[in-house]
XYZ file of C-alpha atoms in Angstrom:
89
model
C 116.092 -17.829 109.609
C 115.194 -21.119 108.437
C 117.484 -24.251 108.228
C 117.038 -26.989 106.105
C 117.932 -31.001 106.319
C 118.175 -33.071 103.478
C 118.175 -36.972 103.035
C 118.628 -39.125 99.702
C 118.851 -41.945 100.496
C 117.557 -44.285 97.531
C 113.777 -44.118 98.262
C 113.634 -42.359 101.506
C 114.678 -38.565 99.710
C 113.368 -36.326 102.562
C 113.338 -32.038 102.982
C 112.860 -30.922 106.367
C 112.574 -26.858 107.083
C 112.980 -25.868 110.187
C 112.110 -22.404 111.686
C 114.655 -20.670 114.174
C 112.382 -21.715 117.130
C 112.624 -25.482 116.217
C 108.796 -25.961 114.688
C 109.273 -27.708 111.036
C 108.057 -25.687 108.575
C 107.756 -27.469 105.820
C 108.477 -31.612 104.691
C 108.813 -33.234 101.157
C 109.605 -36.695 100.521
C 109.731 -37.361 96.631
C 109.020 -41.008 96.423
C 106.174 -41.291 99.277
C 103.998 -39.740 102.077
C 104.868 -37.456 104.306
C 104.825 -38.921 108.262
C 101.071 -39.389 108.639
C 101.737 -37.945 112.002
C 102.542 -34.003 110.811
C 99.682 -33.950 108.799
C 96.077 -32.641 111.169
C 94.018 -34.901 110.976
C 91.042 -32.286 109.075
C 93.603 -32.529 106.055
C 94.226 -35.892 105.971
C 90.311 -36.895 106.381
C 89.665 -33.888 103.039
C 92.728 -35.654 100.668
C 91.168 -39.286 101.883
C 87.570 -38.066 100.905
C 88.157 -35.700 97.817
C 91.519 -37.585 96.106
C 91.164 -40.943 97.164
C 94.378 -42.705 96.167
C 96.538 -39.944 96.088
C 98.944 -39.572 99.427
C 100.414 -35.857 100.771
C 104.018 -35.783 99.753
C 104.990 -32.109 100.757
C 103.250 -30.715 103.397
C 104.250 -26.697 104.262
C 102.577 -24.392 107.408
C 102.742 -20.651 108.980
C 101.492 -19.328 111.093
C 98.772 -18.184 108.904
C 98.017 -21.353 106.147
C 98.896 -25.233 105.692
C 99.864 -26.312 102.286
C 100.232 -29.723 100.860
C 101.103 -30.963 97.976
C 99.734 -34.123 96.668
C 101.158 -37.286 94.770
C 99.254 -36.068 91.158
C 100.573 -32.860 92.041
C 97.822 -31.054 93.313
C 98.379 -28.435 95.305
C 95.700 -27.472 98.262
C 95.820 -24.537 100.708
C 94.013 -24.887 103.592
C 93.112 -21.595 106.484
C 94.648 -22.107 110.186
C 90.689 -23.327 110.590
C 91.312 -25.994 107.711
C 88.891 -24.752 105.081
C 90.157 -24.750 101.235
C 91.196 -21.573 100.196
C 92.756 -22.403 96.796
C 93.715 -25.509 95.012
C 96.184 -24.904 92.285
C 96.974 -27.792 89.571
């Protein structure tokens, strides 16, 4: 089961997922980047090198893939060895 907490406050609107053991599984903010602390640092160094300019505003993971979602809404999925599998405009 997966619980949700939402913020919207003026410019900080924030989604947070959680799964039933406590691990996030996914984070949106609307108006800016997600914590540059969630995001591994192999898909923060690919959106800094291949969108420069653009910042990671949703962010999702299982155990499986890592998905973010990208200020010009891009959307990149990454493998649990962070290598694109699809990017979907």
């Amino acid at each position: 089961d997966m619980v949700g907490i939402r913020s919207k406050h003026s410019s900080h609107w924030a989604e947070v997922d959680f799964e039933s053991n406590g691990e996030w599984s996914s984070v949106e903010r609307k108006y800016a980047a997600v914590p540059a602390a969630i995001v591994p640092v192999q898909i923060a160094d690919y959106v800094k090198k291949s969108f420069a300019g653009e910042s990671i505003r949703k962010i999702d993971r299982d155990k499986y893939t890592w998905e973010v979602e990208l200020s010009n809404g891009l959307e990149i999925k990454f493998d649990r060895n962070f290598q694109v599998i699809d990017i979907d405009d």
